[in-house]
Coordinates of C-alpha atoms in Angstrom, one line a residue:
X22 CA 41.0 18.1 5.9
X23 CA 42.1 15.2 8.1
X24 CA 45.3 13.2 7.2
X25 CA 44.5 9.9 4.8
X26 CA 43.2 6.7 6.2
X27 CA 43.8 3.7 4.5
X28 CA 41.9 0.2 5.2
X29 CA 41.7 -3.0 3.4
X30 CA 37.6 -2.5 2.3
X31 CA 35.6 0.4 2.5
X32 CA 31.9 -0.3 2.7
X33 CA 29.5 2.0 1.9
X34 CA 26.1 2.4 3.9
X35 CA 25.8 0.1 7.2
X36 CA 22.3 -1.6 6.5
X37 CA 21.9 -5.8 6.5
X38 CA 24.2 -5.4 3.3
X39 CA 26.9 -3.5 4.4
X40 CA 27.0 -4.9 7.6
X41 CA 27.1 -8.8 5.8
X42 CA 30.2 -7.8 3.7
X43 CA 32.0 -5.9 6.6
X44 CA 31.6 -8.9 8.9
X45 CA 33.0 -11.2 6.0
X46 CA 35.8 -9.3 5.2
X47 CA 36.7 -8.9 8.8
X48 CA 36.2 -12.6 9.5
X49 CA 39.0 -12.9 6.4
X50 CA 41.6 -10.5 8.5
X51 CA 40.6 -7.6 6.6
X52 CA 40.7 -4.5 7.6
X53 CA 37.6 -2.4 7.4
X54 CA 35.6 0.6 7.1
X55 CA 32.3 1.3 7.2
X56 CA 30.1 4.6 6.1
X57 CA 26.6 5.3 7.1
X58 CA 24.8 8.9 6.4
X59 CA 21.6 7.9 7.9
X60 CA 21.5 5.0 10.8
X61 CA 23.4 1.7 11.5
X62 CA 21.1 -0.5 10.0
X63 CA 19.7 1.0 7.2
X64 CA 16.4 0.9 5.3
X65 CA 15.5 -2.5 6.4
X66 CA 15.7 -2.2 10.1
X67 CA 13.8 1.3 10.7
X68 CA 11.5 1.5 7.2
X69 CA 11.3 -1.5 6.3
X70 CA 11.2 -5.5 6.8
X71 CA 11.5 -4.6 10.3
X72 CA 8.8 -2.4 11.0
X73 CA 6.3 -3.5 8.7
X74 CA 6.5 -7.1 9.8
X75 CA 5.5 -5.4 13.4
X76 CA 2.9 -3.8 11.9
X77 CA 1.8 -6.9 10.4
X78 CA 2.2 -9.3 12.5
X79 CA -1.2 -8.6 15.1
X80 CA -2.9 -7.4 12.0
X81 CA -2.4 -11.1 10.5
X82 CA -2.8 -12.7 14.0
X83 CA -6.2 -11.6 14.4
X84 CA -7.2 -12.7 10.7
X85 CA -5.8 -16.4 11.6
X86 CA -8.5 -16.3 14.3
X87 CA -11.3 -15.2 12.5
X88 CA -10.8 -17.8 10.3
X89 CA -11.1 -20.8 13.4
X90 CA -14.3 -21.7 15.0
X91 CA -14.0 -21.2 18.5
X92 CA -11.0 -18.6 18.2
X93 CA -13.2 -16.0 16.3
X94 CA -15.8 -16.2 19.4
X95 CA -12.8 -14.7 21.5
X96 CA -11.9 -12.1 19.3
X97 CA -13.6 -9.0 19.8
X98 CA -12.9 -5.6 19.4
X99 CA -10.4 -3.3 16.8
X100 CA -6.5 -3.7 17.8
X101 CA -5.2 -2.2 20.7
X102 CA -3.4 0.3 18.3
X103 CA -0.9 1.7 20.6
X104 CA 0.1 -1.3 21.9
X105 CA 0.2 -2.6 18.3
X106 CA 2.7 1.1 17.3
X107 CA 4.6 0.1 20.5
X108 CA 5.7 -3.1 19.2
X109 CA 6.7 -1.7 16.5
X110 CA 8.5 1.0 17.7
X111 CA 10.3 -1.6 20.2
X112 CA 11.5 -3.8 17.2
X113 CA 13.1 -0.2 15.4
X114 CA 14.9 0.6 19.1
X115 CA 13.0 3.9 18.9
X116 CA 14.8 4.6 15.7
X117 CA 17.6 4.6 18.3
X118 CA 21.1 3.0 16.1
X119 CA 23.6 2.8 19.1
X120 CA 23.1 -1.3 19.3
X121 CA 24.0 -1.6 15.5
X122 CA 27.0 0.8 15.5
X123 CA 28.1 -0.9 18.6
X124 CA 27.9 -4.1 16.7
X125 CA 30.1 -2.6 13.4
X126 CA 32.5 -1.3 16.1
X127 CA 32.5 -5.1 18.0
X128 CA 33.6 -6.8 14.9
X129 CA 36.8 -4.8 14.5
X130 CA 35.0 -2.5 11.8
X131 CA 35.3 1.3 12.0
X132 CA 32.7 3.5 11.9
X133 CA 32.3 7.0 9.9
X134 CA 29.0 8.8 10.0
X135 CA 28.7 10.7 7.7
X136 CA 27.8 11.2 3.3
X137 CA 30.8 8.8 1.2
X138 CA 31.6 10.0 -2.1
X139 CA 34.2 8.4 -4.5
X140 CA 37.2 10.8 -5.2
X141 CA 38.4 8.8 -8.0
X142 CA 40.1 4.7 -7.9
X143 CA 39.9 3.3 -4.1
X144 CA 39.4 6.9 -2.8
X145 CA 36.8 7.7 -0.4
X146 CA 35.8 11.5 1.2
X147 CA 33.7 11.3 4.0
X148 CA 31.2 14.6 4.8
X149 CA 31.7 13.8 9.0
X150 CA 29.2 16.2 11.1
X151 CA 31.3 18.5 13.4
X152 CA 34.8 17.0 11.6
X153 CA 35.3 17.9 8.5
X154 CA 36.6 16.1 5.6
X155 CA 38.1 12.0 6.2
X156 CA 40.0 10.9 3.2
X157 CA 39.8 7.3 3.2
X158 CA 41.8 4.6 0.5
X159 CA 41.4 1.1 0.4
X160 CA 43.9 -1.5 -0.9
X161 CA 41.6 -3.9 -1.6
X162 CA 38.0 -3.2 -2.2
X163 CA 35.2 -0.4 -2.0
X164 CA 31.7 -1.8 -1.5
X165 CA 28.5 0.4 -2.4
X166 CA 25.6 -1.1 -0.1
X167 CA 24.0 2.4 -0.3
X168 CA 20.6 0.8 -1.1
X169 CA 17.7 2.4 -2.5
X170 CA 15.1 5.7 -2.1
X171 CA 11.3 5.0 -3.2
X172 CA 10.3 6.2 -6.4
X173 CA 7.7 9.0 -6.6
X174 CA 5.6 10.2 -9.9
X175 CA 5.7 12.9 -11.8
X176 CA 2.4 14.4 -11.8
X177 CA 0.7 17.5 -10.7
X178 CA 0.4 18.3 -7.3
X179 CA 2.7 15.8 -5.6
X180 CA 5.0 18.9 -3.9
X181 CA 1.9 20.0 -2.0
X182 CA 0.5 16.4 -1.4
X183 CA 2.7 15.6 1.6
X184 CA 2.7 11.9 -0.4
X185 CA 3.6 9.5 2.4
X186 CA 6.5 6.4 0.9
X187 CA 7.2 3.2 2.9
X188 CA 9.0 5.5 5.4
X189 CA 6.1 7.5 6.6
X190 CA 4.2 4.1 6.3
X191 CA 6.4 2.2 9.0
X192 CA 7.3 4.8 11.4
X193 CA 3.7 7.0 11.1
X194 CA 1.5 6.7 14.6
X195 CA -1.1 8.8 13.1
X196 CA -4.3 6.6 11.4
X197 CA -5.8 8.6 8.8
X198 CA -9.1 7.5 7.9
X199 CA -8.8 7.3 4.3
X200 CA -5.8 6.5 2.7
X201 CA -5.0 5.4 -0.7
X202 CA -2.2 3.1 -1.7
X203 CA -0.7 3.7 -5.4
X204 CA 0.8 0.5 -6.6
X205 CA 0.0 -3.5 -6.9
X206 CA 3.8 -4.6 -5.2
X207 CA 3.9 -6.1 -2.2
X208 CA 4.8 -3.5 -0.2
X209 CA 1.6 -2.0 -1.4
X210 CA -0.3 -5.6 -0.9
X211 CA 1.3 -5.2 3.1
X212 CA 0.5 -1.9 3.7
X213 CA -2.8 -2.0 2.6
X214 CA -3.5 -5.3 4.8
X215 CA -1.7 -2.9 7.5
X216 CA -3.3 -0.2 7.8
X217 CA -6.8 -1.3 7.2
X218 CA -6.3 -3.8 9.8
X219 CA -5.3 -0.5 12.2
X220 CA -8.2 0.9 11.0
X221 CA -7.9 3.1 7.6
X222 CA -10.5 3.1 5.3
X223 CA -8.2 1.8 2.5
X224 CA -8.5 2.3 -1.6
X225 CA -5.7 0.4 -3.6
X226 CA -4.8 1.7 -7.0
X227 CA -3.2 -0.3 -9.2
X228 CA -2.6 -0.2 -13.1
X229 CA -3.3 -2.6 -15.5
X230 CA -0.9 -4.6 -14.3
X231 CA -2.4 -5.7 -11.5
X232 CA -1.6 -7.1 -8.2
X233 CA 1.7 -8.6 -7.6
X234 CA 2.5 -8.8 -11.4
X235 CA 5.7 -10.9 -11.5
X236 CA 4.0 -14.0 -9.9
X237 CA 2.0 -16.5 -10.9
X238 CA -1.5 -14.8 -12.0
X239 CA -3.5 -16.8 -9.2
X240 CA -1.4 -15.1 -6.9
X241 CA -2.5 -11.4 -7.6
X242 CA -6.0 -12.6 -7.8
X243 CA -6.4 -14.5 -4.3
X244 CA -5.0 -11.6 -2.4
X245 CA -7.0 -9.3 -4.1
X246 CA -10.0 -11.4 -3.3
X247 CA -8.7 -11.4 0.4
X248 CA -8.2 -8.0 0.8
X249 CA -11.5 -7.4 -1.1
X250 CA -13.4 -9.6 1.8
X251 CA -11.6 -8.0 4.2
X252 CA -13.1 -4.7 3.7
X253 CA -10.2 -2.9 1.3
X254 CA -11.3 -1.4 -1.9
X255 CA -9.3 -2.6 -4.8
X256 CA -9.4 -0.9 -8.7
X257 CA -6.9 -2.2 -10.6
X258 CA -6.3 -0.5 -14.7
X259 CA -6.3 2.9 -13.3
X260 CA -3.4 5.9 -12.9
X261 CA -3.4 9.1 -10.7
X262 CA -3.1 12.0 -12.9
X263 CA -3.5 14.7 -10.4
X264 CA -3.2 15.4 -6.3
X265 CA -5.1 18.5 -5.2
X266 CA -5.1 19.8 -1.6
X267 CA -7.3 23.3 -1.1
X268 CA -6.1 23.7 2.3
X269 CA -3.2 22.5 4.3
X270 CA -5.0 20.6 6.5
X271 CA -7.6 19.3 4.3
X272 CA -8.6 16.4 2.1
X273 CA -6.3 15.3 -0.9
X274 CA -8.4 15.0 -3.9
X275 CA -6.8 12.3 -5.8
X276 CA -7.7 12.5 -10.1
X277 CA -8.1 9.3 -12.2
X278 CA -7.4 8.5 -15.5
X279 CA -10.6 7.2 -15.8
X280 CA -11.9 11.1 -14.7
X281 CA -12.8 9.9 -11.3
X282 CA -11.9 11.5 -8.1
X283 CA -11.0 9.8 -4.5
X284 CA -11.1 12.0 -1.4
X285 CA -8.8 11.1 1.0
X286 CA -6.6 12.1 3.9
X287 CA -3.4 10.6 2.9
X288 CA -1.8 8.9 0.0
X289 CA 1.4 6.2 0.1
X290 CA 2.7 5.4 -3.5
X291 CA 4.1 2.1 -3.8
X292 CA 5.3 2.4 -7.7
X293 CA 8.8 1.0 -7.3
X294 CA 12.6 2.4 -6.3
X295 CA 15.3 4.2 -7.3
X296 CA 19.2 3.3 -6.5
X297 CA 20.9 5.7 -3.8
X298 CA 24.1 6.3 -6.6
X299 CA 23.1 9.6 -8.2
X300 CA 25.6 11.4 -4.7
X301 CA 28.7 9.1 -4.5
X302 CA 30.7 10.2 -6.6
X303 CA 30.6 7.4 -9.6
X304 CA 31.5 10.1 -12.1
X305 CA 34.9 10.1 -11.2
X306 CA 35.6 6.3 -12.1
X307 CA 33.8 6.6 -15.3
X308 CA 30.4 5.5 -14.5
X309 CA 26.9 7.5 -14.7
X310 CA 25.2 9.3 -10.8
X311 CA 21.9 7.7 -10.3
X312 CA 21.9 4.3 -11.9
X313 CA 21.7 0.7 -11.4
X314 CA 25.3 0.0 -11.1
X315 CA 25.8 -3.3 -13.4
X316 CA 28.0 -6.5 -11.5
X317 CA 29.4 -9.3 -12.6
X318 CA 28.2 -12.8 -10.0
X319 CA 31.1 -11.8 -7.8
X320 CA 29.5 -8.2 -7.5
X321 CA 32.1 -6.4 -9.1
X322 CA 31.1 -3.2 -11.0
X323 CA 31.6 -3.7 -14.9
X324 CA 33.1 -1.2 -16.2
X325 CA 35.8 0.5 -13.9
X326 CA 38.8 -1.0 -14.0
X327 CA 41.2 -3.0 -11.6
X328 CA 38.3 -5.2 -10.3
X329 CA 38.2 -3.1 -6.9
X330 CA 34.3 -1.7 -7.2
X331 CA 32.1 -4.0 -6.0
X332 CA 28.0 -3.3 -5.3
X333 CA 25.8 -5.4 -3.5
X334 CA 22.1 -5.0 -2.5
X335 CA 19.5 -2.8 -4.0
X336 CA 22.0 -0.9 -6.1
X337 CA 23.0 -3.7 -8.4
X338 CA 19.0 -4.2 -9.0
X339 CA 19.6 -7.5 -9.1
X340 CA 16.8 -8.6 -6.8
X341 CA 15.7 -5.8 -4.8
X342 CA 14.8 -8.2 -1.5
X343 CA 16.9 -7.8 1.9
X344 CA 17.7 -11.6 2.2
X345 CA 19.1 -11.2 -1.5
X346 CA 21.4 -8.5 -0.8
X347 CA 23.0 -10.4 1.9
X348 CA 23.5 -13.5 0.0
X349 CA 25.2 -11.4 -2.3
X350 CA 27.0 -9.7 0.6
X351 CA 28.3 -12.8 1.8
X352 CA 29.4 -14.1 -1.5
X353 CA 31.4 -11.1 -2.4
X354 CA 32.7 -10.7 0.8
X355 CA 34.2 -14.5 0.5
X356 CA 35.5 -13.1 -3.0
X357 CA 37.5 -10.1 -1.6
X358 CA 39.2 -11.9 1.0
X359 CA 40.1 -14.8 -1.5
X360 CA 41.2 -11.9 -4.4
X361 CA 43.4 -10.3 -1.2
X362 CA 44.7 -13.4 -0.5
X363 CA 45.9 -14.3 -4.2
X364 CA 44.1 -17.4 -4.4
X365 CA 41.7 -18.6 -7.1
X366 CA 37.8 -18.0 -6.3
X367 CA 36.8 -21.5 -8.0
X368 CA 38.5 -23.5 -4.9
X369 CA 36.1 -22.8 -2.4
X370 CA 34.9 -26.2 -1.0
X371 CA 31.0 -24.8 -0.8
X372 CA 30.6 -22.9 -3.6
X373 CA 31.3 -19.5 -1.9
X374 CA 32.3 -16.3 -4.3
X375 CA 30.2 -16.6 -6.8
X376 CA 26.4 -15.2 -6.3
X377 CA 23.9 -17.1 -9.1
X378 CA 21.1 -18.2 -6.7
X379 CA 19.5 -13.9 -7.0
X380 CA 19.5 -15.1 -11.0
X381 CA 17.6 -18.6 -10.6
X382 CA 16.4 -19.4 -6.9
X383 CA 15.0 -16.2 -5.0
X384 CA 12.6 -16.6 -2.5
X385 CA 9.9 -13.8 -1.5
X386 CA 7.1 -13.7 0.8
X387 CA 4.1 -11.4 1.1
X388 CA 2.8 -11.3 4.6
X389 CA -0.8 -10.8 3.8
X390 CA -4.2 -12.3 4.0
X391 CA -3.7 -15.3 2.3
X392 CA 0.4 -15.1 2.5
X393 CA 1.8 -15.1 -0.9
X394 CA 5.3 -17.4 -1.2
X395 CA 7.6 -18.0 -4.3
X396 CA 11.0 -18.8 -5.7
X397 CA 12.7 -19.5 -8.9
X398 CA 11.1 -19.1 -12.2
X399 CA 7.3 -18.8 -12.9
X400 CA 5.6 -20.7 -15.9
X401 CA 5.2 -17.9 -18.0
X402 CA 9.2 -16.7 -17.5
X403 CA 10.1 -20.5 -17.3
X404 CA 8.4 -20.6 -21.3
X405 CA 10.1 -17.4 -22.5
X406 CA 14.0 -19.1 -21.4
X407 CA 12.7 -22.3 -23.4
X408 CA 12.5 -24.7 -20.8
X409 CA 10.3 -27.7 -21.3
X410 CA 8.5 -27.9 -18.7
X411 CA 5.4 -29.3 -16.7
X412 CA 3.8 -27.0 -14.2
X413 CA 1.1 -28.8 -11.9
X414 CA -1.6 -26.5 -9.7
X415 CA -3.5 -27.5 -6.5
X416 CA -5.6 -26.8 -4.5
X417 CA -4.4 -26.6 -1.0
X418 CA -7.5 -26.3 0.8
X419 CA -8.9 -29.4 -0.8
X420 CA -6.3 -31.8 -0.5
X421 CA -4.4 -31.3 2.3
X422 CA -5.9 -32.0 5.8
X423 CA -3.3 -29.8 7.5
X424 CA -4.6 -27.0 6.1
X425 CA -8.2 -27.5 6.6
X426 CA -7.0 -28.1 10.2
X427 CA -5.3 -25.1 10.1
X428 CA -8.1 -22.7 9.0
X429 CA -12.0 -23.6 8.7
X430 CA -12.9 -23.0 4.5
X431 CA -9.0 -22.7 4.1
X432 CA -8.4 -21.3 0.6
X433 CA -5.2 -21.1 -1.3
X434 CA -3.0 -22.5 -4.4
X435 CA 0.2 -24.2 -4.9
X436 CA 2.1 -24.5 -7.9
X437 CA 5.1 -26.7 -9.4
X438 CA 6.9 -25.8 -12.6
X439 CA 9.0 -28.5 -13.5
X440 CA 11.9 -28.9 -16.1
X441 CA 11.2 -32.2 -17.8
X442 CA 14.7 -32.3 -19.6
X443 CA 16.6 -32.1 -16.4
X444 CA 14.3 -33.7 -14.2
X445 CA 14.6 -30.8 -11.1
X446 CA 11.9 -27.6 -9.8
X447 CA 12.1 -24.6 -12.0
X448 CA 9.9 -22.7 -9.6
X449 CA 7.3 -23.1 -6.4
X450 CA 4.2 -20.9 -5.6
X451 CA 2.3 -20.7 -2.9
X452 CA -0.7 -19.0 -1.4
X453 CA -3.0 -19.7 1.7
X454 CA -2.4 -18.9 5.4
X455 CA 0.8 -19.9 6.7
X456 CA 2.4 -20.7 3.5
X457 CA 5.5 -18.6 4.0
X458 CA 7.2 -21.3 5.8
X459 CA 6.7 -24.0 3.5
X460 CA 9.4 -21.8 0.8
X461 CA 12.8 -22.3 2.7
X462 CA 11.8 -26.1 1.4
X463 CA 11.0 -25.0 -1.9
X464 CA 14.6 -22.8 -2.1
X465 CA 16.6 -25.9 -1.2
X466 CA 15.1 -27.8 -3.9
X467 CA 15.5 -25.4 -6.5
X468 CA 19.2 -24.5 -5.4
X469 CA 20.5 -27.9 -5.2
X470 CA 18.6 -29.1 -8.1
X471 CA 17.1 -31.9 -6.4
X472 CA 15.5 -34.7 -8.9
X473 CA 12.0 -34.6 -8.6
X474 CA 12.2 -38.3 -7.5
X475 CA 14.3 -37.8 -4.8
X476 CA 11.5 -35.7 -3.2
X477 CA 9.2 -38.4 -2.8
X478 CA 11.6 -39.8 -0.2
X479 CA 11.1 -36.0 1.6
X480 CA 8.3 -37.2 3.9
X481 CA 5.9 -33.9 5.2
X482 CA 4.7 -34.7 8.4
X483 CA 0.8 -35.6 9.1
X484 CA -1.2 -33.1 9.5
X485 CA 0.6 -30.2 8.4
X486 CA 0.4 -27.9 5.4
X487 CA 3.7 -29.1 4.2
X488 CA 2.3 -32.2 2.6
X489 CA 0.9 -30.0 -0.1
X490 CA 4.1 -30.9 -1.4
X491 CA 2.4 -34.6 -1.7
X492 CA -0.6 -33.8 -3.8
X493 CA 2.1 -31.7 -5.6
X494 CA 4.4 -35.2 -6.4
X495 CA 1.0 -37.5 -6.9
X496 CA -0.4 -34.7 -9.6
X497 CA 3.2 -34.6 -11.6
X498 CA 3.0 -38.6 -11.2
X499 CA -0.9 -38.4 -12.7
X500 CA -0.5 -36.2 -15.3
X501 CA 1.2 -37.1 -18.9
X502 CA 4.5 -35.5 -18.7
X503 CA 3.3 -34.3 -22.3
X504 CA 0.4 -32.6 -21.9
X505 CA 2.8 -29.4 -21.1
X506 CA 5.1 -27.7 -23.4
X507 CA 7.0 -25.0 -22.5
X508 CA 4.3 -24.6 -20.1
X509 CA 1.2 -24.7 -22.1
X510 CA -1.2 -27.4 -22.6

């Protein structure tokens, strides 16, 4: 065993999370430590925004120009699908993490590679390949950015079924002709838009909850329809109860609840995740392996004491989004420094230290055919809190000539919920082509709690889909302000 090391912070697990709070504690004069089992960089870079977004992107660039006279003319052909798994694999850096550990090391960060376990208050071993043992202590804080591991079910057959998760979905090169997607997320929603687009003969299985439950309803329904028209088979109110596979390399035969069988060549579940705690050592500071670690909106862990535990990311389960963990990142890393520093965390000039916007304001995007956009609440959770509110819909390709412009027979949806008591956006929703850049707009509002009639004087340019938000302001102005209640009429 090596002799101790002691550092101001120790962060655990080097993805976007990690990395966020090791650059802000560093930036605060701290000094810093930062473990990583796996590679710099986490599941984001190599399994997960990054790679699908590759995968995405020529599958959705091809749609856009099937839906333009003129452009569809000069479309012809499947993908170039190599060229299309060589962009991807450019954007990972060949699963190569030398560029990202460079980077921790360049901020005046060390590195440990290796599995962190808690050894009881601010104690850290490290499992180092080819080293041994590293004892490390901090003085200040110990982070837990270890992220999370997809979920798989339960059922008969799944050891044999080679079941791929959004790993083998990202970083496969192999097309299978048939594959099924279990699940109605949005990483589902992408990879079935993925990999029909590289050619997959896709089936998406989704229970009676639907597609994309947690936004509005039209949401779910427009990008079933658009993966419907685009050639993807979609059953929704159906469960597997069974994976069979008579020979290694044959078909899976997949069982229904409704005693219906799919044969197929490959099968990604999509059914949610599960936090990377149940290995670090959280029994030894009182708390329970393998669960959602609980955090106050400075991150800190409730329950251990001395206010030196912090988590951030996926295994607070707070919003399980990339961009949300590093909000969080950044705000917790603001509130170590200021706690190392002795001063109060209510004196920061911006409003650093404290992370609420991941309770109120989080935006998500859904790169499919139409893109799906939304932040804050929706009606439905907007009426369960008890807000009064008015929620306005319209129809994007109707009313707005940008979008029309944009796409011949453009279809999508917008939506406004809107607390009449306060006077400021509750929530935004958005579906059509291109959409996902009209949110960042949607996120300021709800996070500064801009009146509603200071967005009149927020002028959207001519012709562009942004003046949606327009017909969004003239249909609040056009509508009694009570004929809603608590989001019903």
């Amino acid at each position: 065993m090596s002799e101790m090391q002691e550092y101001d912070v120790i962060v655990l697990g080097a993805g976007p999370v990690g990395q966020s709070v090791a650059a802000r504690a560093r930036a605060g004069g701290l000094s810093v430590a930062v473990v990583e089992r796996e590679l710099v960089g986490g599941e984001c870079s190599y399994w997960g925004c990054i790679p699908s977004k590759a995968l995405l992107r020529p599958v959705i660039a091809v749609a856009d120009a099937h839906h333009v006279d003129g452009a569809r003319e000069a479309v012809n052909g499947p993908l170039d699908t190599a060229k299309v798994f060589g962009r991807r694999d450019r954007y990972v850096t060949n699963w190569d993490d030398s560029g990202q550990a460079n980077w921790v090391k360049n901020i005046g960060a060390d590195l440990f590679r290796g599995h962190a376990r808690l050894v009881g208050a601010r104690r850290v071993e490290v499992e180092t390949p080819g080293v041994g043992v590293v004892v490390l202590t901090c003085r200040h804080a110990v982070a837990v950015c270890t992220g999370s591991t997809a979920a798989l079910p339960d059922i008969a057959g799944i050891e044999k079924a080679r079941a791929w998760t959004n790993r083998k979905a990202t970083d496969s090169s192999d097309i299978p002709a048939r594959l099924v997607i279990v699940g109605g997320g949005g990483i589902a929603v992408e990879m079935a838009t993925a990999w029909h687009g590289l050619g997959s003969r896709v089936t998406l299985l989704a229970r009676d909850s639907g597609i994309l439950p947690r936004m509005e309803p039209f949401v779910g329904e427009l990008v079933a329809r658009g993966l419907t028209d685009a050639g993807v088979t979609v059953r929704t109110g159906v469960s597997v109860t069974e994976l069979r596979r008579l020979e290694i390399e044959g078909p899976l035969w997949v069982s229904l609840d409704d005693e219906s069988e799919l044969e197929v060549d490959a099968i990604l579940f999509a059914i949610g995740r599960t936090p990377n705690t149940a290995d670090i050592g959280l029994q030894t500071v009182g708390l329970d392996p393998g669960t959602w670690l609980d955090v106050d909106d400075t991150c800190v862990v409730r329950g251990v004491d001395g206010d030196w535990l912090y988590a951030m990311g996926d295994a607070n389960h707070r919003a399980l989004l990339t961009h949300q963990g590093k909000y969080q990142a950044r705000m917790a890393g603001e509130a170590i420094v200021a706690r190392a520093a002795g001063r109060q965390l209510d004196t920061a000039p911006w409003g650093a230290h404290v992370a609420t916007a991941d309770s109120h304001a989080v935006p998500q995007v859904f790169f499919t055919d139409p893109e799906a956009a939304s932040v804050g609440l929706t009606a439905a959770e907007a009426d369960r809190r008890g807000h009064h509110v008015q929620v306005v819909d319209v129809s994007i390709g109707d009313t707005v000539p940008g979008a029309y412009l944009y796409a011949d027979g453009y279809g999508g949806q917008a939506r406004m919920v809107v607390d009449l008591d306060d006077g400021h956006l509750l929530g935004a929703t958005f579906v059509g082509a291109g959409v996902a850049e009209l949110l960042q707009s949607a996120t300021i509002a709800i996070a500064g709690r801009v009146p509603v009639q200071r967005l009149w004087h927020a002028v959207p340019c001519f012709p562009t889909i942004s003046e949606v938000w327009l017909r969004l302001l003239e249909a609040l102005r056009d509508t009694p302000s009570t004929s809603t209640q608590n989001g019903r009429a």
